[in-house]
Structures are given as structure tokens and as C-alpha cells.
CSV table of C-alpha atoms in Angstrom, one decimal:
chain,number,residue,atom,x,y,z
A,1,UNK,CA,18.0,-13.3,45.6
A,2,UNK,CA,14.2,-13.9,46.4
A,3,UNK,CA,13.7,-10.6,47.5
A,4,UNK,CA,15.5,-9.1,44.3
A,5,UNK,CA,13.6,-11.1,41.9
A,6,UNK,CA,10.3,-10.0,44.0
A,7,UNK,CA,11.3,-6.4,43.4
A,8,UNK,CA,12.1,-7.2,39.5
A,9,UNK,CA,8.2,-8.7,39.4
A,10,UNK,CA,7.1,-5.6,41.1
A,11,UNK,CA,8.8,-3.3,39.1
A,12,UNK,CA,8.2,-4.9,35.8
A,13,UNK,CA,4.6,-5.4,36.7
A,14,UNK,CA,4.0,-2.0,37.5
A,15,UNK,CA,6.0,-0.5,34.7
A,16,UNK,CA,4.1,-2.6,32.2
A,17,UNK,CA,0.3,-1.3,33.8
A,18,UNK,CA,1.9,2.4,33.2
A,19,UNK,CA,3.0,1.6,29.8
A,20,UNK,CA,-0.3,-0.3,28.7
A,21,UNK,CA,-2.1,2.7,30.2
A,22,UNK,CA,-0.3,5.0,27.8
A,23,UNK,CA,-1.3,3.1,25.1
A,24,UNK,CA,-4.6,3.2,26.1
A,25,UNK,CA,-4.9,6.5,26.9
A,26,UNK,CA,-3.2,7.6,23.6
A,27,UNK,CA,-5.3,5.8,21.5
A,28,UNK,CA,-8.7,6.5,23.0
A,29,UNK,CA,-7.1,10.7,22.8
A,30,UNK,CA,-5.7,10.1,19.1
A,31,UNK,CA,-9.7,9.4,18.7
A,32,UNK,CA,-11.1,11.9,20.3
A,33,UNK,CA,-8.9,14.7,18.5
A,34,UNK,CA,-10.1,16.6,15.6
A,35,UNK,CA,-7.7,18.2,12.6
A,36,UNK,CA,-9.9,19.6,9.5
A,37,UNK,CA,-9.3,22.5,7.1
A,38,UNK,CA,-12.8,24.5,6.5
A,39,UNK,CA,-14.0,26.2,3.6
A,40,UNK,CA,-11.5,28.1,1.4
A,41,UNK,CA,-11.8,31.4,0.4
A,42,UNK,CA,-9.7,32.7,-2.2
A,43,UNK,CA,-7.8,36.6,-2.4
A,44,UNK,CA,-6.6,37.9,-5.6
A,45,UNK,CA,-4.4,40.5,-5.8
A,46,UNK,CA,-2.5,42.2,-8.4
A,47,UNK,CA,0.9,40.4,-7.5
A,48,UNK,CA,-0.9,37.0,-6.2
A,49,UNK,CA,-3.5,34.9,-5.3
A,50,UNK,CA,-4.2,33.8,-1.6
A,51,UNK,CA,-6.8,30.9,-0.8
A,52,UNK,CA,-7.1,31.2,3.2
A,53,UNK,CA,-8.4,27.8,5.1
A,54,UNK,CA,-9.5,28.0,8.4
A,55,UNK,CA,-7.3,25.5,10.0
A,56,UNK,CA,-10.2,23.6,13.4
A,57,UNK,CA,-8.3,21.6,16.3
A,58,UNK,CA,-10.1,20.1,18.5
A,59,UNK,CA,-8.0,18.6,21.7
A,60,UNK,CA,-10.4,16.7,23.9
A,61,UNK,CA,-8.1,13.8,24.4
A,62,UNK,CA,-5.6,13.4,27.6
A,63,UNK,CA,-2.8,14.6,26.1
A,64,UNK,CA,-1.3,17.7,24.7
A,65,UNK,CA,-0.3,17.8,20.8
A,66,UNK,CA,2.5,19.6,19.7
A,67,UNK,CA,5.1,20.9,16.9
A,68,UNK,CA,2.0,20.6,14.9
A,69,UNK,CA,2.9,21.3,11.1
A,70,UNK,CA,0.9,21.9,8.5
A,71,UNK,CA,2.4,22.1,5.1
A,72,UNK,CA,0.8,22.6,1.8
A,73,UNK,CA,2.7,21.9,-1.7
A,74,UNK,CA,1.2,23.1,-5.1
A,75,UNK,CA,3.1,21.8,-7.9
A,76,UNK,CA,2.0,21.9,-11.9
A,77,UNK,CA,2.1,18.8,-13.8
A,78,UNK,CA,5.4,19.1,-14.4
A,79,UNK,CA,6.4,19.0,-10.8
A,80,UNK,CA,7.4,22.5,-10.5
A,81,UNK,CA,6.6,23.6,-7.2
A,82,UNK,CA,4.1,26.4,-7.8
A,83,UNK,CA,3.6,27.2,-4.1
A,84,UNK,CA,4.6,26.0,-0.9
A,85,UNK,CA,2.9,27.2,2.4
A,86,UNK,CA,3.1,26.3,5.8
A,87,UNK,CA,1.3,26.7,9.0
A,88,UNK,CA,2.8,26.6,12.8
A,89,UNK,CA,1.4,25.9,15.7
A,90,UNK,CA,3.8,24.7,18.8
A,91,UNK,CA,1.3,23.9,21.3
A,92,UNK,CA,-2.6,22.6,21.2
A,93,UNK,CA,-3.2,22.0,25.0
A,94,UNK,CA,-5.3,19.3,25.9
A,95,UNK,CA,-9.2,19.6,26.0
A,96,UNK,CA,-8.4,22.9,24.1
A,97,UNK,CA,-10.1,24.0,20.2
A,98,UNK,CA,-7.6,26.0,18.6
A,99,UNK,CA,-8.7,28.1,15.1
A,100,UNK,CA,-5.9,29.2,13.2
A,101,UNK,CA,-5.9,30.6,9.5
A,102,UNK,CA,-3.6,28.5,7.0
A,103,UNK,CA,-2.7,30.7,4.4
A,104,UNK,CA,-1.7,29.5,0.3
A,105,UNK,CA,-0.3,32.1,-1.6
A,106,UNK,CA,0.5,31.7,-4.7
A,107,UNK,CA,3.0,34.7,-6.4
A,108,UNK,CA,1.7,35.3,-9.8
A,109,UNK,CA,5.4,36.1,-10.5
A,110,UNK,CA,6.4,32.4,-10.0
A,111,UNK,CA,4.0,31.0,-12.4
A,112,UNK,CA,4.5,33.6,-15.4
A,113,UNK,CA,6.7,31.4,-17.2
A,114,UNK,CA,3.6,29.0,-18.1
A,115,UNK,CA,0.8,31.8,-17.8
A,116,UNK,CA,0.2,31.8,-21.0
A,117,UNK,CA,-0.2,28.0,-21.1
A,118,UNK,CA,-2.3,28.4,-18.1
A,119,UNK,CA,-5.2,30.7,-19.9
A,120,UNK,CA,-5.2,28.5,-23.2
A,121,UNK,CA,-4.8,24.7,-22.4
A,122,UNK,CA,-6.3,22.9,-19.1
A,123,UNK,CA,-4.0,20.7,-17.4
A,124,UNK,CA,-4.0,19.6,-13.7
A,125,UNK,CA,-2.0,20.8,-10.5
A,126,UNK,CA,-0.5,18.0,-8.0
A,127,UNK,CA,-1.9,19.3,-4.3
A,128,UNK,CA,0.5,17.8,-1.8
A,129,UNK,CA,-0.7,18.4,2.2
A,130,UNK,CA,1.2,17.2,5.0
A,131,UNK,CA,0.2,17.5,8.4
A,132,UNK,CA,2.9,16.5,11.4
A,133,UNK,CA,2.3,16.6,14.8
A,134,UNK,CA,3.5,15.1,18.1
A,135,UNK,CA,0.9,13.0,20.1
A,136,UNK,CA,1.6,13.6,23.6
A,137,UNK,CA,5.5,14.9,23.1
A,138,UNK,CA,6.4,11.5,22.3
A,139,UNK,CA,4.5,10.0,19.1
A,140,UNK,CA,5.3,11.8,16.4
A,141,UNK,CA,2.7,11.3,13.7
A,142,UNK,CA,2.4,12.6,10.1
A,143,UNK,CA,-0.4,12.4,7.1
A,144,UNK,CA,-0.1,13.0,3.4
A,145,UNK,CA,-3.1,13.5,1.6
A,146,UNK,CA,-2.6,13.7,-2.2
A,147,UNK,CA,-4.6,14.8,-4.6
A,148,UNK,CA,-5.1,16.3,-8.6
A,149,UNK,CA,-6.3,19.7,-9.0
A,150,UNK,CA,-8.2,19.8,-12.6
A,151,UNK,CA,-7.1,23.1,-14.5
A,152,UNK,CA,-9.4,25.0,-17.0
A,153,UNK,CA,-8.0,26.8,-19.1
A,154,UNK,CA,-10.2,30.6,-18.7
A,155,UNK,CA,-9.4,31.0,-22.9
A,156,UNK,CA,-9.4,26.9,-24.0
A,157,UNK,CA,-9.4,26.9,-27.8
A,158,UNK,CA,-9.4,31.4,-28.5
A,159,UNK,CA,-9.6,31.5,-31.9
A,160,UNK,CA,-10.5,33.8,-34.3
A,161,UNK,CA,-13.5,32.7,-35.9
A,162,UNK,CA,-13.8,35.2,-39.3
A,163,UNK,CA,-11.9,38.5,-40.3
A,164,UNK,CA,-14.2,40.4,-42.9
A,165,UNK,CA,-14.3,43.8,-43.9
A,166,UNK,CA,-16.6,46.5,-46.0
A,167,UNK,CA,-15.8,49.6,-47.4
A,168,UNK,CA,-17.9,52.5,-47.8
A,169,UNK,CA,-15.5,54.8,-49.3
A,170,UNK,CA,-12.0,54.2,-49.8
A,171,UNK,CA,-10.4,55.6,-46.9
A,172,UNK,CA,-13.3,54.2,-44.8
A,173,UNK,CA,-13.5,50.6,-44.1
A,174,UNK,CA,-15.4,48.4,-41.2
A,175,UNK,CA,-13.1,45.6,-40.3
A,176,UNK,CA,-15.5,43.2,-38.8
A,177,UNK,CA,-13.3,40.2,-36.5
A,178,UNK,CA,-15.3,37.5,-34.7
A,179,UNK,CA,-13.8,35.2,-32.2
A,180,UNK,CA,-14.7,32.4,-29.8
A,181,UNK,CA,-13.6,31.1,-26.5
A,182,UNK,CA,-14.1,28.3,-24.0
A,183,UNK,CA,-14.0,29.4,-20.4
A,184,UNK,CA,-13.1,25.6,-19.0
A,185,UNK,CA,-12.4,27.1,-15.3
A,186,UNK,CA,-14.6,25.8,-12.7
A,187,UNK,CA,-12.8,28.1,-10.3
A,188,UNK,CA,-13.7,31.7,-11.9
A,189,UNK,CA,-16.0,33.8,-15.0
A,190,UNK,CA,-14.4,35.6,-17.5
A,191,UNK,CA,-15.7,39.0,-17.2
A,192,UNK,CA,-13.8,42.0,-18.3
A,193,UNK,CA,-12.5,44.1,-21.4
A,194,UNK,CA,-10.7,42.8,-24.5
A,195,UNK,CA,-8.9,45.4,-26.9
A,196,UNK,CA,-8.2,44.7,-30.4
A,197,UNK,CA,-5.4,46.3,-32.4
A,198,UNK,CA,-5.2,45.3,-36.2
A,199,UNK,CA,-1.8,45.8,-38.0
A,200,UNK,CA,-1.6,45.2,-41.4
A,201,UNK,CA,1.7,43.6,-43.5
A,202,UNK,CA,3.9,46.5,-43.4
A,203,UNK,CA,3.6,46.3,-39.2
A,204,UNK,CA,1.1,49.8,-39.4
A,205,UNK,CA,-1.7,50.4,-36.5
A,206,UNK,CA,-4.9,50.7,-39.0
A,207,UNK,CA,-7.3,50.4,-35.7
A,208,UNK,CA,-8.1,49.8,-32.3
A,209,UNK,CA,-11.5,47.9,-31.0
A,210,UNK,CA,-13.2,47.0,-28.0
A,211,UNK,CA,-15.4,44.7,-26.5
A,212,UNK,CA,-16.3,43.3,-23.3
A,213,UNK,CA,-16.4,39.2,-22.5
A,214,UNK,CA,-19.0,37.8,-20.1
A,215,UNK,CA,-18.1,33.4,-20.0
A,216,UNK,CA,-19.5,32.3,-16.9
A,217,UNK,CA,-17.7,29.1,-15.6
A,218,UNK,CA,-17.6,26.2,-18.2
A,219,UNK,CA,-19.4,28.0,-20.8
A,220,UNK,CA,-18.5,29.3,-24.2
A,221,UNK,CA,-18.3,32.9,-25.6
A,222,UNK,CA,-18.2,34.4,-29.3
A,223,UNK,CA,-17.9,37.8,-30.0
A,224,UNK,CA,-17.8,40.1,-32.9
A,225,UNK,CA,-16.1,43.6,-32.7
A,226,UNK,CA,-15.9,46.3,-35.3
A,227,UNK,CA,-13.0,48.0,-36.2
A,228,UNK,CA,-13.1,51.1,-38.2
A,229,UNK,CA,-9.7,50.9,-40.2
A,230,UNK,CA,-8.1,53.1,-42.5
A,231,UNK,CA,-9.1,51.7,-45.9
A,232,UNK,CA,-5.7,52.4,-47.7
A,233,UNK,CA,-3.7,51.2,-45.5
A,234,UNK,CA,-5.4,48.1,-44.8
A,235,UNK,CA,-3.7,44.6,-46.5
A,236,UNK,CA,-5.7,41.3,-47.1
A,237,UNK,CA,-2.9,40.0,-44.6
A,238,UNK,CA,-2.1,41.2,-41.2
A,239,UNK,CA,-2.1,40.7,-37.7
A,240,UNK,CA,-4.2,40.9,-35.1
A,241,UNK,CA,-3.4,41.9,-31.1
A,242,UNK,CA,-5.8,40.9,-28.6
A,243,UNK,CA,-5.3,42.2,-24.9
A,244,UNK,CA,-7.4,41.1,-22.1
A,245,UNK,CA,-8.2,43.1,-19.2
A,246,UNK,CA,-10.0,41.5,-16.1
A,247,UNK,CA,-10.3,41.6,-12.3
A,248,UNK,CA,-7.8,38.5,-12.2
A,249,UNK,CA,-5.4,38.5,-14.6
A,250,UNK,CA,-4.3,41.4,-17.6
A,251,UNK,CA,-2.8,39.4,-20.7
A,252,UNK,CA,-1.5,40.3,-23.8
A,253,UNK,CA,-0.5,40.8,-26.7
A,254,UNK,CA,-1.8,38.0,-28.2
A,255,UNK,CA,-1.1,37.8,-32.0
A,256,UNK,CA,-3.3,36.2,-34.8
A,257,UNK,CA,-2.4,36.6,-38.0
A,258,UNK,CA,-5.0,37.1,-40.6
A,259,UNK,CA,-5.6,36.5,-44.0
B,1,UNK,CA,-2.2,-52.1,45.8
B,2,UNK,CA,-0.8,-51.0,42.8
B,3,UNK,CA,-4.5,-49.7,41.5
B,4,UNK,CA,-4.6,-47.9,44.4
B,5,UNK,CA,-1.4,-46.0,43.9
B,6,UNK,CA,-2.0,-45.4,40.2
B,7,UNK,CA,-5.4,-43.7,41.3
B,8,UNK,CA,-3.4,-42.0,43.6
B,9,UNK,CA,-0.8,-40.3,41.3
B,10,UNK,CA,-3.8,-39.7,38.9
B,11,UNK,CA,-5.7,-37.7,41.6
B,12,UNK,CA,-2.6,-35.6,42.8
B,13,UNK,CA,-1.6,-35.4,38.8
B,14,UNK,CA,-5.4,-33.6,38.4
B,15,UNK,CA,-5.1,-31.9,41.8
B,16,UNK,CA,-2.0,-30.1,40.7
B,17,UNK,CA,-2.8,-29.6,36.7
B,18,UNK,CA,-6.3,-28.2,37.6
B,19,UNK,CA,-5.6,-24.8,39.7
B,20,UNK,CA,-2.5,-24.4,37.0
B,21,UNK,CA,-5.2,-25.1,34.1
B,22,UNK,CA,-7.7,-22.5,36.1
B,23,UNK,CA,-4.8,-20.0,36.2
B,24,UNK,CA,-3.9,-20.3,32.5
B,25,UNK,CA,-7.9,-19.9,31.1
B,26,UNK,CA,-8.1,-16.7,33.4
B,27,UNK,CA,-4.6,-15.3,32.2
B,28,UNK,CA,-5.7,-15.8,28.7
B,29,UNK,CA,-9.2,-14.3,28.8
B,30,UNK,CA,-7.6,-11.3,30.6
B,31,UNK,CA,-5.4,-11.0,27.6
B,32,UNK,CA,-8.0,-11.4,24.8
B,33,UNK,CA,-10.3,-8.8,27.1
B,34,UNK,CA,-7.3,-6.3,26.6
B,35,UNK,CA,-7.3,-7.1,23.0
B,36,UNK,CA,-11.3,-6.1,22.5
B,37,UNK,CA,-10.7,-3.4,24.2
B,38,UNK,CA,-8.0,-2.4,22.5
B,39,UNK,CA,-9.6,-3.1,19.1
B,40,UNK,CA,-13.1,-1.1,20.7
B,41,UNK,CA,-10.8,1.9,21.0
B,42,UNK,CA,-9.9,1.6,17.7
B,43,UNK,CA,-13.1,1.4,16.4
B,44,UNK,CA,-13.4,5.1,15.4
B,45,UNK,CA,-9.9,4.8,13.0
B,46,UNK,CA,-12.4,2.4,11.0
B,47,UNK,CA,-10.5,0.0,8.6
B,48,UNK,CA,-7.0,2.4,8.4
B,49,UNK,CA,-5.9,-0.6,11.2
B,50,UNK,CA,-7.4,-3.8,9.5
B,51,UNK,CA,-3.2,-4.5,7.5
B,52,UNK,CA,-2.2,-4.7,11.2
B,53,UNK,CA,-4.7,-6.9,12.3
B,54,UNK,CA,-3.5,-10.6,11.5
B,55,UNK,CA,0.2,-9.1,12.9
B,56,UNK,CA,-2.1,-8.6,16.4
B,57,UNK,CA,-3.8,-11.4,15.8
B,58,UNK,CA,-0.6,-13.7,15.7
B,59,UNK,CA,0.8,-11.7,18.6
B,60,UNK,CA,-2.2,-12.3,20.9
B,61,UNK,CA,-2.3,-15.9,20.1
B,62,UNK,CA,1.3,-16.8,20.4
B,63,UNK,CA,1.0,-14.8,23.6
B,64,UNK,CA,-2.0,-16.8,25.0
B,65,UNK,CA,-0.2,-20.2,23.7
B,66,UNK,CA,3.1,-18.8,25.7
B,67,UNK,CA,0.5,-18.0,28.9
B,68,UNK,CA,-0.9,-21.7,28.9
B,69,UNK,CA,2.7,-23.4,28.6
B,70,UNK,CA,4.0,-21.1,30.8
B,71,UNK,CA,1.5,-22.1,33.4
B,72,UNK,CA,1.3,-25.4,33.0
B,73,UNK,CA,4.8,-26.0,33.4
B,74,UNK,CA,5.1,-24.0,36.4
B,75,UNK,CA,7.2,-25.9,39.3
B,76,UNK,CA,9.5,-26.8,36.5
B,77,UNK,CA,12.7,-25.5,35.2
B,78,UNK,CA,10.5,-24.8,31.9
B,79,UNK,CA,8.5,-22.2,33.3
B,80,UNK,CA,11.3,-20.1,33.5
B,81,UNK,CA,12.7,-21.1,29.8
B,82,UNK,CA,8.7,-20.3,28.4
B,83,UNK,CA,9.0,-17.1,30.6
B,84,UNK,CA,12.2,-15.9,28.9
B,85,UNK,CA,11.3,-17.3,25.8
B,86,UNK,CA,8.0,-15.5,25.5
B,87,UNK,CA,10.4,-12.1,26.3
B,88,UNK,CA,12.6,-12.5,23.1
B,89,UNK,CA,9.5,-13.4,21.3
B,90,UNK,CA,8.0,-9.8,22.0
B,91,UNK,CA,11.0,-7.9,21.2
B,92,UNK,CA,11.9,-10.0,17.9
B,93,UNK,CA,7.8,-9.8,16.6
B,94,UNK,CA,7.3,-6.4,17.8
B,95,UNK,CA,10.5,-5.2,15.6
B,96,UNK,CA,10.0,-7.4,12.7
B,97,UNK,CA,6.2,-6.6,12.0
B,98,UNK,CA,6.0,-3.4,13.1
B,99,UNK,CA,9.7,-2.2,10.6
B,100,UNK,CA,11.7,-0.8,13.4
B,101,UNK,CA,8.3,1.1,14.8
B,102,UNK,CA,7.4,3.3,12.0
B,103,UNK,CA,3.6,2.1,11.5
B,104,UNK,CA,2.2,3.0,7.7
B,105,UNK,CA,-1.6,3.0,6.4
B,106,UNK,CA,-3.3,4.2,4.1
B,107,UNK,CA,-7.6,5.5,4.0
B,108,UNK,CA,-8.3,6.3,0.5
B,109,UNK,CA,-5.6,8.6,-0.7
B,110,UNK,CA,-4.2,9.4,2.9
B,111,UNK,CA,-0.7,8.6,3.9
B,112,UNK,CA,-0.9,8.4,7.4
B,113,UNK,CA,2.7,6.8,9.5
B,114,UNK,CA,2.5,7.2,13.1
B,115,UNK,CA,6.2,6.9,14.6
B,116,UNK,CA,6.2,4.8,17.9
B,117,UNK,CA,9.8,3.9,18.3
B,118,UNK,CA,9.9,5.7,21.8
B,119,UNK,CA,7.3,3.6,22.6
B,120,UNK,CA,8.4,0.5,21.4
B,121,UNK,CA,11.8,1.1,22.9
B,122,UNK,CA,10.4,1.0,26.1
B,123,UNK,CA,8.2,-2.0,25.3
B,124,UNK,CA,12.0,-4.2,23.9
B,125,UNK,CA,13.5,-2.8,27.6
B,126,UNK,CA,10.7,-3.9,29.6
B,127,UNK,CA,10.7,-7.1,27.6
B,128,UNK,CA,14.7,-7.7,28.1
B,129,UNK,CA,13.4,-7.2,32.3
B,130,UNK,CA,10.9,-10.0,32.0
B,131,UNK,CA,13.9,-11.9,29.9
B,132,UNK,CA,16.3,-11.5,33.0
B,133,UNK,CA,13.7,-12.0,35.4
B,134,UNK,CA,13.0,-15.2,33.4
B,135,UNK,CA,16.7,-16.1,33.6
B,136,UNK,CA,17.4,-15.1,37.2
B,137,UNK,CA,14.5,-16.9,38.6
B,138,UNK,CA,15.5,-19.5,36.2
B,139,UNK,CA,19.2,-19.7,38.1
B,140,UNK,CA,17.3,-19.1,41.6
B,141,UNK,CA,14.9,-22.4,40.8
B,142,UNK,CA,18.3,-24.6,40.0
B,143,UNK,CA,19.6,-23.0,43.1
B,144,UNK,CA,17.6,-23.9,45.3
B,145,UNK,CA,16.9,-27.4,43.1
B,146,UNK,CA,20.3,-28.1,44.2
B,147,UNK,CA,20.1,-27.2,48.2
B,148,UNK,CA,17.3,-29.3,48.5
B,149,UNK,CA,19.1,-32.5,47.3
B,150,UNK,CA,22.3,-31.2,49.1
B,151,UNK,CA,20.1,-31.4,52.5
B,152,UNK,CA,18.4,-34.9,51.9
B,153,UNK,CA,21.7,-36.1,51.6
């Protein structure tokens, strides 16, 4: 019995040094590892928009990290998930830096039920980002960072500001419609083409206009377009279509009335 | 006569307490060494550990109080009991404070939950050893408690 119980101590002792080793060891490694995201850059296309992060690991602890998983969720305020993306890397050896690209993509298709409330009203986006990983095959570990994306509206408040019109004959008339803006996005300008089609009561095309909008980030346009319209066919009620064309998005009709 | 004795018994009462007393004081600064150094190492975590803190803190000092009984009553059948007792201790507190081994903090608006139930399964086994080590030298101490008498008489 003696010489059991001396080989239990031994065995107990020596397991225990191991196992306060690993602790150690994992925690001075977990300190000496290095997850960040870098800079984003952001890719718009016609059918979506992709904001690429460079994804920096930096192994210099003892152990290797792996199944890492990193998962990012866009939902609106609503909590409709908007876009879900997700990065794999099985194996960051140890003392190894590993650069990988983390892609968010965000299909313009899935968010064109509330497009239009996107371009007129801000509102904020719920960014969700996990990141899993196993320390040293063993210890899995996970973080959740959560935070509110603030959402300007590009067209906050588009109104049309006065419709007037002068005739120099009868059948020639200036219809002369001015209109204001708030670009509230801190993400993007406003810079592109906006067409103007005026119909009058009986649902007739009486003219087409065009300007050009230039709103900076968080600024504020007005603009004034003149319409040459047919002056016989023009009511003192009507509608107006407004179409906007720029590098990231194409919208419209939108339809004011006048009058 | 009887001074003499009683000085006696006082002398061999020290003699034997000091070496166990000596014993316990370096066992208990080894431990709280382990503990700096544990908390040193996670210095660069900053305050994400500072919830866990008073459930260390307990730990360490229920540990140290277990290390100075245990000593101090070695040569007795309650060195043993201490030894086994300080075993279920670990497993119990470790599972209780720790719920089940999934540890959760939070820095600013980070979740972070580190998942150490592998490793806390092999800290309850190892702690169940030192519990039947406690129990088995426990038995071998009666054991041999009981030859003794049986050759004096």
C-alpha cells in the first residue's frame, strides 16, 4: 500500500505541474496573440455593395489557434438580417501572422424592400461580429462585439420647395420647380443626375428636365430646374417625377404632386 | 519534578509544531507566488478579469487556510480528512463559481466567454486523485495505527 500511495503522490504531483503549466502557458500565449480587422474599404457594384477588412493574426504564443471563425451580422433596426458574412480560417500555426481578407457583402436585392426608406429617413443598422476560435485545440473561445451603425438618409427631407411657371406665349410656358435635400450620410456625396418629368391632371407628359446634384456628406442641396412645358396642356395641378441617377444607387420615380 | 516534565512536553510540543509551522509559511507563500504570477500574466487582459477576482481571491485563501491545517495536523488522522477535504472543496468551488466552466466578461461592449470545461474536467479528476489519495492514506495511517498497538500488546 505504501508503495501505491507513493506512486498516486507521484503521479498526482506530476500531473498537476503539467496541468498548471498549461495554464500558464495558455494564458501568457492568449496574451501574446493578436486578432484585429484593419481599415475597410468599400466596393459598390451595380447588384451590391462589398466593404473588404483585412482580417491581421498574429500567433506569437506557444500554441496553435484553430477553427477560427469570424462572423459578421448586419441587421436594420428592425432586426432583419441585412447581411451575414463569414470568414474561415482552420489553422493559424504558432508564432505565425496570417492576413486574410474578410469580406461584407451586402446584395442590394435583399434590402430593396426598405430602399426607399433608406434614401429618405436616417435610422441605424445593428452590426453584430463574432469571432470563435480554439486556443490550443482545446479552449474554445468566442467574442461578440456589438455595436449601432448610424444611417443617413442620402435624400433626408426631398421636398419640393416651389412649382411656378411663366408664359411667353400660349403654347410656350417655363415651368420653373425648385427643390431641396439633406444628404445626412457620413458614408458617401450625392453626386449624379436627377430627371424631372411633369404630368399634368389628365396623366399627360407636358416636359422633361434635368439637373445635376452635388451634396457632399452632411450638407444640404437646393436646386432649381426649368422645364419648358407645353402651355395648353399644362393644369395648375399635376405631378411631378423625379429620377435619380448616381454612381451608387438609380431611384425612381418619385412622385410629388403639385398644385 | 513535575516543572520539569511540563517544560519538557512544552519543548517537544514547540520542537514538533515549529518544522510543521516552517512547512506551512513556505507552502503558502509558494501558493500566493503562483497567484502573482498568475495575476502578472494577466496583466495585459487589463480589468476584463477584475469580476473573477474575489472568486480567486477566496480560492487562494481557503487554499492557504487548508495548507496550514493540513500541516499542522500532520501525524494525525486529520491530516488526511483536511487533505480530502481540501479535494472536494476544489471540485465544488471550481464548478459553482466558475458555472460549469464557461467563464463570461465583458470590456466595454465586448462579449468575450472563453470555454474551459476540458480544462476544468481535468482539474475535478485530478482533484477526485488527491481525494482518494487523501482517503487511502487516510485508511493506510489507521492501518498501521492499529499494528502498532497490536505489537505493544
Amino acid at each position: 500500500m505504501k508503495q501505491t500511495l507513493r506512486a498516486l503522490g507521484w503521479a498526482t504531483t506530476i500531473f498537476w505541474i503539467f496541468l498548471i503549466a498549461f495554464a500558464g502557458t495558455c494564458v501568457y500565449s492568449a496574451a501574446n496573440t493578436r486578432i484585429k480587422l484593419g481599415e475597410p474599404q468599400v466596393f459598390p457594384s451595380e447588384t451590391a455593395i462589398t466593404i473588404s477588412f483585412p482580417l491581421f493574426i498574429n500567433n506569437s504564443g506557444y500554441y496553435d489557434i484553430s477553427d477560427l471563425n469570424v462572423t459578421t451580422l448586419l441587421e436594420d433596426i428592425d432586426g432583419v438580417c441585412v447581411s451575414k458574412s463569414t470568414t474561415i480560417i482552420t489553422l493559424v500555426p504558432k508564432g505565425r501572422n496570417i492576413v486574410k481578407t474578410h469580406n461584407i457583402t451586402i446584395n442590394l436585392n435583399d434590402i430593396a424592400y426598405n430602399f426607399y426608406y433608406y434614401l429618405f429617413n436616417d435610422t441605424e443598422f445593428n452590426l453584430q461580429q463574432h469571432f470563435k476560435l480554439k486556443f490550443a485545440r482545446v479552449i474554445p473561445f468566442h467574442a461578440l462585439a456589438n455595436m449601432k451603425i448610424p444611417w443617413g438618409a442620402p435624400l433626408y427631407n426631398f421636398s419640393v420647395k416651389q412649382v411656378s411657371y411663366q408664359c411667353s406665349y400660349l403654347t410656350n410656358c417655363t415651368v420653373t420647380v425648385s427643390f431641396a435635400f439633406e444628404n445626412h450620410s457620413p458614408y458617401f456625396d450625392v453626386i449624379g443626375k436627377l430627371r424631372l418629368e411633369i404630368y399634368n391632371s389628365n396623366g399627360e407628359q407636358i416636359g422633361i428636365g434635368e439637373t445635376t446634384a452635388d451634396a457632399p456628406s452632411h450638407s444640404s442641396f437646393e436646386g432649381t430646374v426649368d422645364i419648358v412645358v407645353d402651355g395648353e396642356k399644362f393644369t395648375a395641378q399635376g405631378e411631378i417625377f423625379f429620377y435619380f441617377e448616381t454612381p451608387l444607387f438609380n431611384f425612381g420615380p418619385l412622385v410629388i404632386p403639385y398644385g | 519534578m513535575a516543572e520539569d516534565k511540563k517544560e519538557t512536553e512544552k519543548n517537544r510540543f514547540w520542537r514538533n509544531m515549529v518544522p510543521k509551522i516552517i512547512r506551512a509559511a513556505l507552502k503558502s507563500a509558494i501558493i500566493m507566488l503562483l497567484y502573482f504570477l498568475f495575476f502578472m500574466l494577466l496583466n495585459p487582459f487589463g480589468n476584463s478579469f477584475l469580476g473573477y477576482q474575489l472568486v480567486f481571491d477566496v480560492f487562494v485563501a481557503t487554499y492557504i487556510a487548508f495548507i496550514i491545517l493540513i500541516e499542522l495536523s500532520s501525524g494525525t488522522i486529520f491530516h488526511y480528512a483536511f487533505i480530502a477535504t481540501r479535494a472536494l472543496f476544489s471540485v465544488l468551488y471550481v464548478i459553482l463559481a466558475f458555472d460549469g466552466g464557461v467563464i463570461a466578461t465583458n470590456i466595454e461592449n465586448i462579449q468575450f466567454t472563453i470555454d474551459l470545461r476540458y480544462f476544468m474536467s481535468i482539474f475535478i479528476l485530478l482533484s477526485l486523485l488527491s481525494f482518494v489519495k487523501g482517503l487511502l492514506q487516510a485508511i493506510k495511517f489507521l492501518i498501521d495505527k492499529e499494528e502498532r498497538l497490536f505489537s505493544q500488546l
